[in-house]
mmCIF file of C-alpha atoms and ligand atoms in Angstrom:
data_model
loop_
_atom_site.group_PDB
_atom_site.id
_atom_site.type_symbol
_atom_site.label_atom_id
_atom_site.label_comp_id
_atom_site.label_asym_id
_atom_site.label_seq_id
_atom_site.Cartn_x
_atom_site.Cartn_y
_atom_site.Cartn_z
ATOM 1 C CA MET N 1 14.849 -6.764 78.766
ATOM 2 C CA ALA N 2 14.240 -7.138 75.096
ATOM 3 C CA ARG N 3 15.683 -4.449 72.819
ATOM 4 C CA THR N 4 14.497 -5.853 69.329
ATOM 5 C CA LEU N 5 11.020 -5.934 67.893
ATOM 6 C CA PRO N 6 9.020 -8.377 69.483
ATOM 7 C CA ASP N 7 7.519 -11.549 67.613
ATOM 8 C CA ILE N 8 3.497 -10.812 67.283
ATOM 9 C CA LEU N 9 1.941 -14.336 66.713
ATOM 10 C CA ARG N 10 -1.638 -14.269 65.110
ATOM 11 C CA CYS N 11 -3.722 -16.378 67.471
ATOM 12 C CA ASP N 12 -7.049 -17.608 65.654
ATOM 13 C CA TRP N 13 -9.566 -19.495 67.415
ATOM 14 C CA PRO N 14 -13.035 -20.013 65.827
ATOM 15 C CA VAL N 15 -15.553 -20.023 68.580
ATOM 16 C CA GLU N 16 -17.188 -23.355 67.335
ATOM 17 C CA GLU N 17 -13.716 -24.976 68.006
ATOM 18 C CA THR N 18 -13.179 -25.997 71.652
ATOM 19 C CA THR N 19 -9.503 -26.612 71.328
ATOM 20 C CA PRO N 20 -7.140 -24.187 69.741
ATOM 21 C CA PRO N 21 -5.744 -24.463 66.044
ATOM 22 C CA PRO N 22 -2.258 -26.070 65.805
ATOM 23 C CA ALA N 23 -0.648 -22.745 65.324
ATOM 24 C CA THR N 24 -2.433 -21.104 68.049
ATOM 25 C CA ALA N 25 -1.635 -23.908 70.609
ATOM 26 C CA GLN N 26 2.014 -23.457 69.212
ATOM 27 C CA ALA N 27 2.090 -19.519 70.027
ATOM 28 C CA LEU N 28 0.421 -20.476 73.704
ATOM 29 C CA GLU N 29 3.178 -23.001 74.526
ATOM 30 C CA ARG N 30 5.757 -20.580 73.366
ATOM 31 C CA ALA N 31 4.167 -18.020 75.496
ATOM 32 C CA ALA N 32 3.907 -20.251 78.446
ATOM 33 C CA ALA N 33 7.782 -20.863 78.257
ATOM 34 C CA ILE N 34 8.685 -17.523 78.326
ATOM 35 C CA LEU N 35 6.227 -16.946 81.553
ATOM 36 C CA ARG N 36 7.368 -19.896 83.214
ATOM 37 C CA HIS N 37 11.281 -18.537 82.555
ATOM 38 C CA GLY N 38 10.448 -15.555 84.440
ATOM 39 C CA GLY N 39 9.707 -13.456 81.116
ATOM 40 C CA LEU N 40 7.233 -10.939 80.015
ATOM 41 C CA VAL N 41 4.390 -11.822 77.256
ATOM 42 C CA ALA N 42 1.754 -9.218 76.125
ATOM 43 C CA ILE N 43 -1.581 -10.736 75.970
ATOM 44 C CA PRO N 44 -5.253 -10.161 74.932
ATOM 45 C CA THR N 45 -7.978 -9.902 77.421
ATOM 46 C CA GLU N 46 -11.473 -8.642 76.812
ATOM 47 C CA THR N 47 -11.029 -5.181 78.616
ATOM 48 C CA VAL N 48 -7.545 -4.042 77.459
ATOM 49 C CA TYR N 49 -4.186 -5.909 76.524
ATOM 50 C CA GLY N 50 -2.049 -7.105 79.392
ATOM 51 C CA LEU N 51 1.785 -7.004 79.832
ATOM 52 C CA ALA N 52 1.796 -10.467 81.857
ATOM 53 C CA ALA N 53 4.491 -12.092 84.111
ATOM 54 C CA ASP N 54 4.218 -14.975 86.710
ATOM 55 C CA ALA N 55 2.524 -13.664 89.590
ATOM 56 C CA LEU N 56 4.292 -16.128 91.830
ATOM 57 C CA ASP N 57 7.749 -15.112 90.649
ATOM 58 C CA ALA N 58 8.751 -11.807 92.278
ATOM 59 C CA GLU N 59 11.498 -11.196 90.032
ATOM 60 C CA ALA N 60 9.345 -11.735 86.719
ATOM 61 C CA VAL N 61 6.924 -9.099 88.231
ATOM 62 C CA ALA N 62 9.826 -6.459 88.869
ATOM 63 C CA GLY N 63 10.177 -6.688 85.158
ATOM 64 C CA ILE N 64 6.714 -5.513 84.560
ATOM 65 C CA PHE N 65 7.267 -2.476 86.509
ATOM 66 C CA ARG N 66 10.422 -1.749 84.656
ATOM 67 C CA ALA N 67 9.105 -2.270 81.257
ATOM 68 C CA LYS N 68 5.909 0.192 82.095
ATOM 69 C CA GLY N 69 7.961 2.752 84.128
ATOM 70 C CA ARG N 70 5.247 1.884 86.656
ATOM 71 C CA PRO N 71 5.419 3.230 90.258
ATOM 72 C CA ALA N 72 6.263 0.497 92.860
ATOM 73 C CA SER N 73 3.076 1.688 94.793
ATOM 74 C CA ASN N 74 0.720 0.850 92.204
ATOM 75 C CA PRO N 75 -0.464 -2.695 92.429
ATOM 76 C CA LEU N 76 -1.284 -5.118 89.816
ATOM 77 C CA ILE N 77 -4.350 -7.420 88.862
ATOM 78 C CA VAL N 78 -3.737 -10.988 89.354
ATOM 79 C CA HIS N 79 -5.388 -12.977 86.572
ATOM 80 C CA VAL N 80 -6.707 -16.546 86.786
ATOM 81 C CA SER N 81 -8.000 -19.219 85.189
ATOM 82 C CA ASP N 82 -10.944 -19.731 87.361
ATOM 83 C CA ALA N 83 -12.483 -18.792 90.815
ATOM 84 C CA ALA N 84 -10.646 -21.902 92.419
ATOM 85 C CA MET N 85 -7.476 -20.395 91.435
ATOM 86 C CA ALA N 86 -8.588 -17.090 92.870
ATOM 87 C CA ARG N 87 -9.436 -18.749 96.163
ATOM 88 C CA SER N 88 -6.002 -20.406 96.300
ATOM 89 C CA LEU N 89 -4.426 -16.944 96.464
ATOM 90 C CA ALA N 90 -6.853 -15.330 98.916
ATOM 91 C CA ALA N 91 -6.408 -15.529 102.992
ATOM 92 C CA SER N 92 -10.227 -15.638 102.899
ATOM 93 C CA TRP N 93 -12.736 -15.454 100.100
ATOM 94 C CA PRO N 94 -15.667 -12.774 101.433
ATOM 95 C CA ALA N 95 -19.234 -13.431 100.339
ATOM 96 C CA ALA N 96 -19.042 -10.708 97.949
ATOM 97 C CA ALA N 97 -16.205 -11.746 96.301
ATOM 98 C CA ALA N 98 -17.869 -15.347 95.861
ATOM 99 C CA ALA N 99 -21.197 -13.914 94.522
ATOM 100 C CA ILE N 100 -19.373 -11.659 92.069
ATOM 101 C CA ALA N 101 -17.147 -14.314 90.810
ATOM 102 C CA ALA N 102 -20.105 -16.842 90.257
ATOM 103 C CA ARG N 103 -21.980 -14.491 88.570
ATOM 104 C CA PHE N 104 -19.668 -12.224 86.559
ATOM 105 C CA TRP N 105 -16.677 -14.610 86.118
ATOM 106 C CA PRO N 106 -15.120 -14.765 83.531
ATOM 107 C CA GLY N 107 -15.516 -10.925 82.889
ATOM 108 C CA PRO N 108 -14.596 -7.569 83.445
ATOM 109 C CA VAL N 109 -14.816 -6.970 86.997
ATOM 110 C CA THR N 110 -11.902 -7.543 89.568
ATOM 111 C CA VAL N 111 -12.346 -8.419 93.239
ATOM 112 C CA VAL N 112 -10.162 -7.058 95.805
ATOM 113 C CA VAL N 113 -9.859 -9.404 98.758
ATOM 114 C CA PRO N 114 -7.364 -10.511 101.855
ATOM 115 C CA ARG N 115 -4.218 -11.423 100.295
ATOM 116 C CA GLY N 116 -2.686 -15.128 100.714
ATOM 117 C CA PRO N 117 1.036 -15.936 101.433
ATOM 118 C CA ARG N 118 1.676 -17.084 97.907
ATOM 119 C CA ILE N 119 1.420 -13.614 96.479
ATOM 120 C CA PRO N 120 4.703 -11.733 96.703
ATOM 121 C CA ASP N 121 4.791 -8.394 98.139
ATOM 122 C CA ILE N 122 5.535 -6.784 94.922
ATOM 123 C CA VAL N 123 2.369 -7.697 93.367
ATOM 124 C CA THR N 124 0.416 -5.856 96.067
ATOM 125 C CA ALA N 125 2.705 -2.870 96.429
ATOM 126 C CA GLY N 126 3.056 -4.453 99.961
ATOM 127 C CA GLY N 127 -0.305 -4.051 100.795
ATOM 128 C CA PRO N 128 -2.590 -6.906 102.708
ATOM 129 C CA THR N 129 -4.826 -7.217 99.785
ATOM 130 C CA VAL N 130 -4.760 -8.607 96.478
ATOM 131 C CA ALA N 131 -6.981 -7.941 93.137
ATOM 132 C CA LEU N 132 -7.929 -10.859 91.183
ATOM 133 C CA ARG N 133 -9.901 -11.201 87.875
ATOM 134 C CA CYS N 134 -10.788 -14.048 85.752
ATOM 135 C CA PRO N 135 -10.844 -12.596 82.167
ATOM 136 C CA ASP N 136 -13.637 -13.269 79.593
ATOM 137 C CA HIS N 137 -11.021 -14.284 76.974
ATOM 138 C CA ARG N 138 -10.288 -17.978 75.703
ATOM 139 C CA LEU N 139 -6.739 -17.324 75.156
ATOM 140 C CA ALA N 140 -5.962 -15.516 78.184
ATOM 141 C CA ARG N 141 -7.288 -18.263 80.181
ATOM 142 C CA ARG N 142 -5.912 -21.077 78.097
ATOM 143 C CA LEU N 143 -2.459 -19.488 78.371
ATOM 144 C CA ILE N 144 -2.940 -19.422 82.451
ATOM 145 C CA GLU N 145 -3.560 -22.898 82.259
ATOM 146 C CA THR N 146 -0.875 -23.907 79.918
ATOM 147 C CA ALA N 147 1.683 -21.992 82.269
ATOM 148 C CA GLY N 148 0.090 -23.392 85.376
ATOM 149 C CA THR N 149 0.450 -20.230 87.038
ATOM 150 C CA PRO N 150 -1.438 -17.241 87.768
ATOM 151 C CA LEU N 151 -0.295 -13.925 85.763
ATOM 152 C CA ALA N 152 0.042 -10.567 87.225
ATOM 153 C CA ALA N 153 -1.000 -8.386 83.911
ATOM 154 C CA PRO N 154 -1.500 -4.729 83.867
ATOM 155 C CA SER N 155 -2.156 -2.859 80.721
ATOM 156 C CA ALA N 156 0.465 -3.478 78.050
ATOM 157 C CA ASN N 157 1.558 0.339 77.532
ATOM 158 C CA ARG N 158 3.988 2.659 79.634
ATOM 159 C CA SER N 159 2.581 4.029 82.629
ATOM 160 C CA GLU N 160 0.209 7.039 82.315
ATOM 161 C CA ALA N 161 -0.009 6.380 78.258
ATOM 162 C CA VAL N 162 -3.440 5.155 76.639
ATOM 163 C CA SER N 163 -3.853 1.653 76.928
ATOM 164 C CA PRO N 164 -3.584 -0.927 74.160
ATOM 165 C CA THR N 165 -6.682 -2.287 72.390
ATOM 166 C CA THR N 166 -4.616 -4.096 69.624
ATOM 167 C CA ALA N 167 -1.866 -5.896 69.364
ATOM 168 C CA HIS N 168 -0.484 -3.134 67.209
ATOM 169 C CA HIS N 169 -1.106 -0.437 70.032
ATOM 170 C CA VAL N 170 1.081 -2.702 72.220
ATOM 171 C CA LEU N 171 3.888 -2.596 69.757
ATOM 172 C CA ALA N 172 4.172 0.917 69.318
ATOM 173 C CA GLY N 173 3.974 1.756 72.693
ATOM 174 C CA LEU N 174 6.242 -1.076 74.131
ATOM 175 C CA GLY N 175 7.843 -2.716 71.246
ATOM 176 C CA ASP N 176 11.200 -2.895 72.450
ATOM 177 C CA ARG N 177 10.436 -4.101 76.063
ATOM 178 C CA VAL N 178 8.592 -7.310 75.329
ATOM 179 C CA ALA N 179 9.874 -10.149 73.354
ATOM 180 C CA LEU N 180 6.460 -11.358 72.368
ATOM 181 C CA ILE N 181 2.805 -10.480 71.810
ATOM 182 C CA LEU N 182 -0.084 -12.523 71.293
ATOM 183 C CA ASP N 183 -2.598 -11.159 68.703
ATOM 184 C CA GLY N 184 -6.375 -12.223 69.646
ATOM 185 C CA GLY N 185 -7.584 -9.117 67.816
ATOM 186 C CA PRO N 186 -9.545 -6.025 69.121
ATOM 187 C CA CYS N 187 -10.670 -6.048 72.753
ATOM 188 C CA GLY N 188 -14.401 -6.434 73.025
ATOM 189 C CA GLN N 189 -14.613 -4.313 75.915
ATOM 190 C CA GLY N 190 -11.919 -1.795 75.473
ATOM 191 C CA ILE N 191 -11.631 -0.168 78.526
ATOM 192 C CA GLU N 192 -10.400 -1.551 82.259
ATOM 193 C CA SER N 193 -11.963 -3.595 84.420
ATOM 194 C CA THR N 194 -14.336 -2.607 87.188
ATOM 195 C CA VAL N 195 -12.477 -2.849 90.443
ATOM 196 C CA VAL N 196 -14.337 -3.587 93.627
ATOM 197 C CA ASP N 197 -13.264 -3.926 97.335
ATOM 198 C CA CYS N 198 -14.670 -6.731 99.069
ATOM 199 C CA THR N 199 -12.773 -6.335 102.212
ATOM 200 C CA THR N 200 -15.408 -3.966 103.451
ATOM 201 C CA VAL N 201 -19.034 -4.322 104.052
ATOM 202 C CA PRO N 202 -20.846 -2.996 102.103
ATOM 203 C CA PRO N 203 -18.496 -3.452 99.212
ATOM 204 C CA ARG N 204 -16.902 -0.332 97.469
ATOM 205 C CA ILE N 205 -16.297 0.305 94.108
ATOM 206 C CA LEU N 206 -12.537 1.505 93.686
ATOM 207 C CA ARG N 207 -12.675 1.892 89.801
ATOM 208 C CA PRO N 208 -15.390 2.213 87.589
ATOM 209 C CA GLY N 209 -15.579 -0.157 84.446
ATOM 210 C CA PRO N 210 -17.906 -2.095 82.076
ATOM 211 C CA LEU N 211 -19.642 -3.745 84.888
ATOM 212 C CA SER N 212 -21.980 -1.413 86.166
ATOM 213 C CA ARG N 213 -22.791 -0.555 90.186
ATOM 214 C CA ALA N 214 -26.619 -1.713 89.616
ATOM 215 C CA ALA N 215 -25.171 -4.891 88.150
ATOM 216 C CA ILE N 216 -22.829 -5.347 91.362
ATOM 217 C CA GLU N 217 -25.603 -4.356 93.529
ATOM 218 C CA ALA N 218 -27.968 -7.080 91.944
ATOM 219 C CA VAL N 219 -25.693 -9.939 92.872
ATOM 220 C CA VAL N 220 -24.611 -8.630 96.392
ATOM 221 C CA GLY N 221 -27.655 -8.128 97.986
ATOM 222 C CA GLY N 222 -27.300 -4.816 99.231
ATOM 223 C CA SER N 223 -25.728 -1.109 98.241
ATOM 224 C CA VAL N 224 -22.537 -0.730 97.111
ATOM 225 C CA GLU N 225 -20.870 2.627 97.344
ATOM 226 C CA TRP N 226 -18.167 4.667 94.751
ATOM 227 C CA LEU N 227 -15.039 5.179 96.571
ATOM 228 C CA ALA N 228 -14.987 8.737 95.028
ATOM 229 C CA ALA N 229 -11.653 10.619 95.145
ATOM 230 C CA ALA N 230 -13.098 13.558 96.882
ATOM 231 C CA ASP N 231 -14.438 11.345 99.695
ATOM 232 C CA SER N 232 -11.843 10.311 101.822
ATOM 233 C CA GLY N 233 -8.776 11.997 101.727
ATOM 234 C CA THR N 234 -5.587 9.682 102.806
ATOM 235 C CA ASP N 235 -8.614 6.498 102.813
ATOM 236 C CA HIS N 236 -8.778 6.691 99.287
ATOM 237 C CA ALA N 237 -4.980 6.452 98.880
ATOM 238 C CA VAL N 238 -4.615 3.471 100.944
ATOM 239 C CA ARG N 239 -7.853 1.682 99.504
ATOM 240 C CA SER N 240 -7.116 2.611 95.974
ATOM 241 C CA PRO N 241 -3.499 2.764 95.483
ATOM 242 C CA GLY N 242 -2.557 3.725 91.618
ATOM 243 C CA GLN N 243 -5.511 5.693 90.908
ATOM 244 C CA GLN N 244 -3.774 8.619 90.232
ATOM 245 C CA PRO N 245 -4.717 11.923 88.583
ATOM 246 C CA ARG N 246 -3.126 11.304 85.383
ATOM 247 C CA HIS N 247 -3.385 8.338 83.307
ATOM 248 C CA TYR N 248 -4.641 6.799 79.948
ATOM 249 C CA ALA N 249 -3.429 10.385 78.221
ATOM 250 C CA PRO N 250 -2.307 10.386 74.911
ATOM 251 C CA ARG N 251 0.813 12.587 73.716
ATOM 252 C CA THR N 252 -1.408 15.209 72.189
ATOM 253 C CA PRO N 253 -2.867 17.398 75.002
ATOM 254 C CA LEU N 254 -6.064 16.528 75.465
ATOM 255 C CA GLU N 255 -9.393 18.594 76.729
ATOM 256 C CA LEU N 256 -12.753 18.103 77.818
ATOM 257 C CA SER N 257 -15.467 20.496 76.683
ATOM 258 C CA ALA N 258 -19.106 20.802 77.152
ATOM 259 C CA GLU N 259 -19.131 23.035 74.387
ATOM 260 C CA ALA N 260 -16.700 21.262 72.140
ATOM 261 C CA ALA N 261 -17.605 22.553 68.568
ATOM 262 C CA ARG N 262 -17.025 26.148 69.878
ATOM 263 C CA ARG N 263 -13.963 25.372 71.603
ATOM 264 C CA GLY N 264 -12.696 23.674 68.554
ATOM 265 C CA ALA N 265 -13.444 26.672 66.279
ATOM 266 C CA GLU N 266 -11.580 28.669 68.939
ATOM 267 C CA LEU N 267 -8.511 26.802 68.684
ATOM 268 C CA LEU N 268 -8.643 26.299 64.812
ATOM 269 C CA ASP N 269 -9.238 30.455 64.882
ATOM 270 C CA SER N 270 -5.749 30.466 66.830
ATOM 271 C CA GLY N 271 -3.948 28.407 64.245
ATOM 272 C CA SER N 272 -4.140 25.194 66.065
ATOM 273 C CA ARG N 273 -4.743 21.807 64.533
ATOM 274 C CA VAL N 274 -7.826 20.023 66.147
ATOM 275 C CA GLY N 275 -9.157 16.538 66.860
ATOM 276 C CA LEU N 276 -12.707 16.912 67.862
ATOM 277 C CA VAL N 277 -14.221 13.822 69.280
ATOM 278 C CA THR N 278 -17.948 14.023 69.653
ATOM 279 C CA THR N 279 -21.227 12.295 69.736
ATOM 280 C CA ALA N 280 -22.775 15.234 68.210
ATOM 281 C CA VAL N 281 -21.959 14.957 64.558
ATOM 282 C CA ASP N 282 -25.039 16.245 63.126
ATOM 283 C CA ASP N 283 -25.293 19.206 65.464
ATOM 284 C CA PRO N 284 -25.252 22.566 63.572
ATOM 285 C CA ALA N 285 -22.256 23.726 65.328
ATOM 286 C CA THR N 286 -20.014 20.590 64.598
ATOM 287 C CA ARG N 287 -21.339 20.821 60.822
ATOM 288 C CA ALA N 288 -20.228 24.468 60.331
ATOM 289 C CA LEU N 289 -16.787 23.127 61.221
ATOM 290 C CA ALA N 290 -16.629 20.524 58.386
ATOM 291 C CA SER N 291 -14.985 22.379 55.863
ATOM 292 C CA ARG N 292 -12.039 23.567 58.198
ATOM 293 C CA ARG N 293 -8.727 21.833 56.899
ATOM 294 C CA GLU N 294 -7.056 21.893 60.320
ATOM 295 C CA LEU N 295 -9.906 19.800 61.788
ATOM 296 C CA VAL N 296 -10.219 16.010 62.218
ATOM 297 C CA VAL N 297 -13.576 15.270 63.644
ATOM 298 C CA VAL N 298 -14.073 11.557 65.146
ATOM 299 C CA PRO N 299 -17.753 10.398 65.261
ATOM 300 C CA MET N 300 -18.534 8.292 68.340
ATOM 301 C CA PRO N 301 -21.461 6.239 69.243
ATOM 302 C CA ASN N 302 -23.965 7.647 71.575
ATOM 303 C CA ASP N 303 -23.975 4.529 74.208
ATOM 304 C CA PRO N 304 -21.473 4.116 76.750
ATOM 305 C CA ALA N 305 -20.145 0.652 75.897
ATOM 306 C CA ALA N 306 -20.019 1.339 72.027
ATOM 307 C CA TYR N 307 -18.144 4.466 73.290
ATOM 308 C CA ALA N 308 -15.774 2.724 75.614
ATOM 309 C CA ARG N 309 -14.895 -0.066 72.727
ATOM 310 C CA LEU N 310 -13.355 2.550 70.433
ATOM 311 C CA LEU N 311 -12.137 5.483 72.981
ATOM 312 C CA TYR N 312 -8.332 4.233 73.343
ATOM 313 C CA ALA N 313 -8.420 3.178 69.671
ATOM 314 C CA THR N 314 -9.270 6.756 68.633
ATOM 315 C CA LEU N 315 -6.970 8.510 70.794
ATOM 316 C CA HIS N 316 -4.054 6.104 69.926
ATOM 317 C CA ALA N 317 -5.083 6.929 66.158
ATOM 318 C CA LEU N 318 -5.525 11.026 66.894
ATOM 319 C CA ASP N 319 -1.947 10.761 68.367
ATOM 320 C CA GLN N 320 -0.515 9.771 65.037
ATOM 321 C CA ARG N 321 -1.924 12.853 63.217
ATOM 322 C CA ALA N 322 0.452 15.676 64.665
ATOM 323 C CA LEU N 323 -2.509 17.748 66.252
ATOM 324 C CA ASP N 324 -1.960 20.231 68.497
ATOM 325 C CA ARG N 325 -4.826 19.725 70.631
ATOM 326 C CA ILE N 326 -7.764 16.889 71.092
ATOM 327 C CA VAL N 327 -11.240 18.248 72.033
ATOM 328 C CA VAL N 328 -13.435 15.887 73.414
ATOM 329 C CA ALA N 329 -17.008 16.666 74.141
ATOM 330 C CA THR N 330 -17.916 16.209 77.729
ATOM 331 C CA PRO N 331 -20.122 12.856 78.098
ATOM 332 C CA PRO N 332 -23.278 13.024 80.122
ATOM 333 C CA ASP N 333 -23.044 13.052 83.728
ATOM 334 C CA THR N 334 -24.828 9.748 84.388
ATOM 335 C CA GLU N 335 -23.850 6.505 85.944
ATOM 336 C CA ALA N 336 -24.081 4.779 82.596
ATOM 337 C CA TRP N 337 -20.998 7.000 81.343
ATOM 338 C CA GLN N 338 -19.158 6.958 84.936
ATOM 339 C CA ALA N 339 -16.440 4.599 83.263
ATOM 340 C CA VAL N 340 -15.907 6.276 80.159
ATOM 341 C CA ARG N 341 -15.455 9.988 82.312
ATOM 342 C CA ASP N 342 -13.513 8.750 84.562
ATOM 343 C CA ARG N 343 -10.735 7.569 81.737
ATOM 344 C CA LEU N 344 -11.398 11.051 79.858
ATOM 345 C CA VAL N 345 -10.878 13.094 82.744
ATOM 346 C CA ARG N 346 -7.610 11.292 83.696
ATOM 347 C CA ALA N 347 -6.388 11.707 80.040
ATOM 348 C CA ALA N 348 -7.013 15.585 80.344
ATOM 349 C CA THR N 349 -4.997 15.995 83.486
ATOM 350 C CA PRO N 350 -1.781 17.905 82.427
ATOM 351 C CA PRO N 351 1.402 16.305 83.509
ATOM 352 C CA LEU N 352 2.962 17.246 86.866
HETATM 353 P P1 AMP X 401 -4.307 -1.617 85.878
HETATM 354 O O1 AMP X 401 -3.550 -0.560 85.904
HETATM 355 O O2 AMP X 401 -5.339 -1.532 84.728
HETATM 356 O O3 AMP X 401 -3.640 -2.914 85.787
HETATM 357 O O4 AMP X 401 -5.337 -1.876 87.210
HETATM 358 C C1 AMP X 401 -4.521 -2.091 88.581
HETATM 359 C C2 AMP X 401 -5.445 -1.278 89.396
HETATM 360 O O5 AMP X 401 -6.114 -1.952 90.136
HETATM 361 C C3 AMP X 401 -4.497 -0.273 90.186
HETATM 362 O O6 AMP X 401 -3.964 1.109 89.995
HETATM 363 C C4 AMP X 401 -5.313 -0.364 91.661
HETATM 364 O O7 AMP X 401 -6.190 1.140 91.368
HETATM 365 C C5 AMP X 401 -6.185 -1.568 91.372
HETATM 366 N N1 AMP X 401 -5.706 -2.337 92.476
HETATM 367 C C6 AMP X 401 -4.959 -3.493 92.225
HETATM 368 N N2 AMP X 401 -4.533 -4.397 93.377
HETATM 369 C C7 AMP X 401 -5.193 -3.573 94.288
HETATM 370 C C8 AMP X 401 -5.177 -3.728 95.678
HETATM 371 N N3 AMP X 401 -4.756 -4.727 96.442
HETATM 372 N N4 AMP X 401 -5.983 -2.905 96.382
HETATM 373 C C9 AMP X 401 -6.939 -1.759 95.840
HETATM 374 N N5 AMP X 401 -6.584 -1.415 94.390
HETATM 375 C C10 AMP X 401 -6.073 -2.288 93.789
HETATM 376 MG MG1 MG X 402 -2.873 0.092 83.176
#
């Protein structure tokens, strides 16, 4: 495990160029060499930054669990450069997985399929299925091709903490535990992929994400269910391991409030320093707080995708402010906000 600060290599790649500029190609070669030797590299994807290792090397993957402090019961998503590589890692390729991959890859959706024999136990937490995704980020795909192997890559943060959406978030959270960070700029989506279990008919959504249920239903040609935590007791734990109640949490205690401005005022009155995260900056109740010195107001966009893109960066930034509390205005209880709500509810769950 690295104990000095990592190198951060900026990887520019102008959209109009089909091959990366020489400096980026060199960075990719260096990252690929580390991966081939069983090391860890932090990489950009369109969802969040990932902490990558060779998915076919059990020792290398063990390094991910150590660096993150991740429980061995929480399986990893394997990243591939295309659908053909995904199929080579699956024991079978269900129709729903084929349809989702054909329509949405590269993209922010992960399919869970029967696991093929090349996948080590540690990747799937011993289970019979494997989660696969082709990221919509040219650097990530080119790195997979250059290394010549699929990459297991959970988010590049300590377990339970806020996921990184910039290279500097990775440095702040895992700086002494990773040797190299590829900087591909801020993540375009900003939250983790939608996870769809394709081993059941109909398929089930295990984790909400950037890709909506309606979009998935349109390609699988039928209804797709949510696997809600309340639904199914132990079945939920078996089907969706690693979806622990507390996750994505800043160090500063965070709470959700349907009356965030009122709650903020109450906390300020009791002497707390407060961060208020809200889409309702123009509401009279929020404006009335504007002059309070112990308050930081973060205005958020009123669109779920735009909100998601800023969410983790906002939490990282507020964590730097020595606040006593972060109060987040509860987003609407609609399907469009489901992924953001899921992250916020977990972020608000207190430690055990
Ligand atoms: P992340 O922590 O963002 O890397 O996402 C990994 C998550 O994907 C895990 O916490 C699980 O919820 C889900 N996942 C990964 N592999 C599987 C699998 N084989 N079966 C079901 N869910 C999985
Ligand atoms: Mg994570």
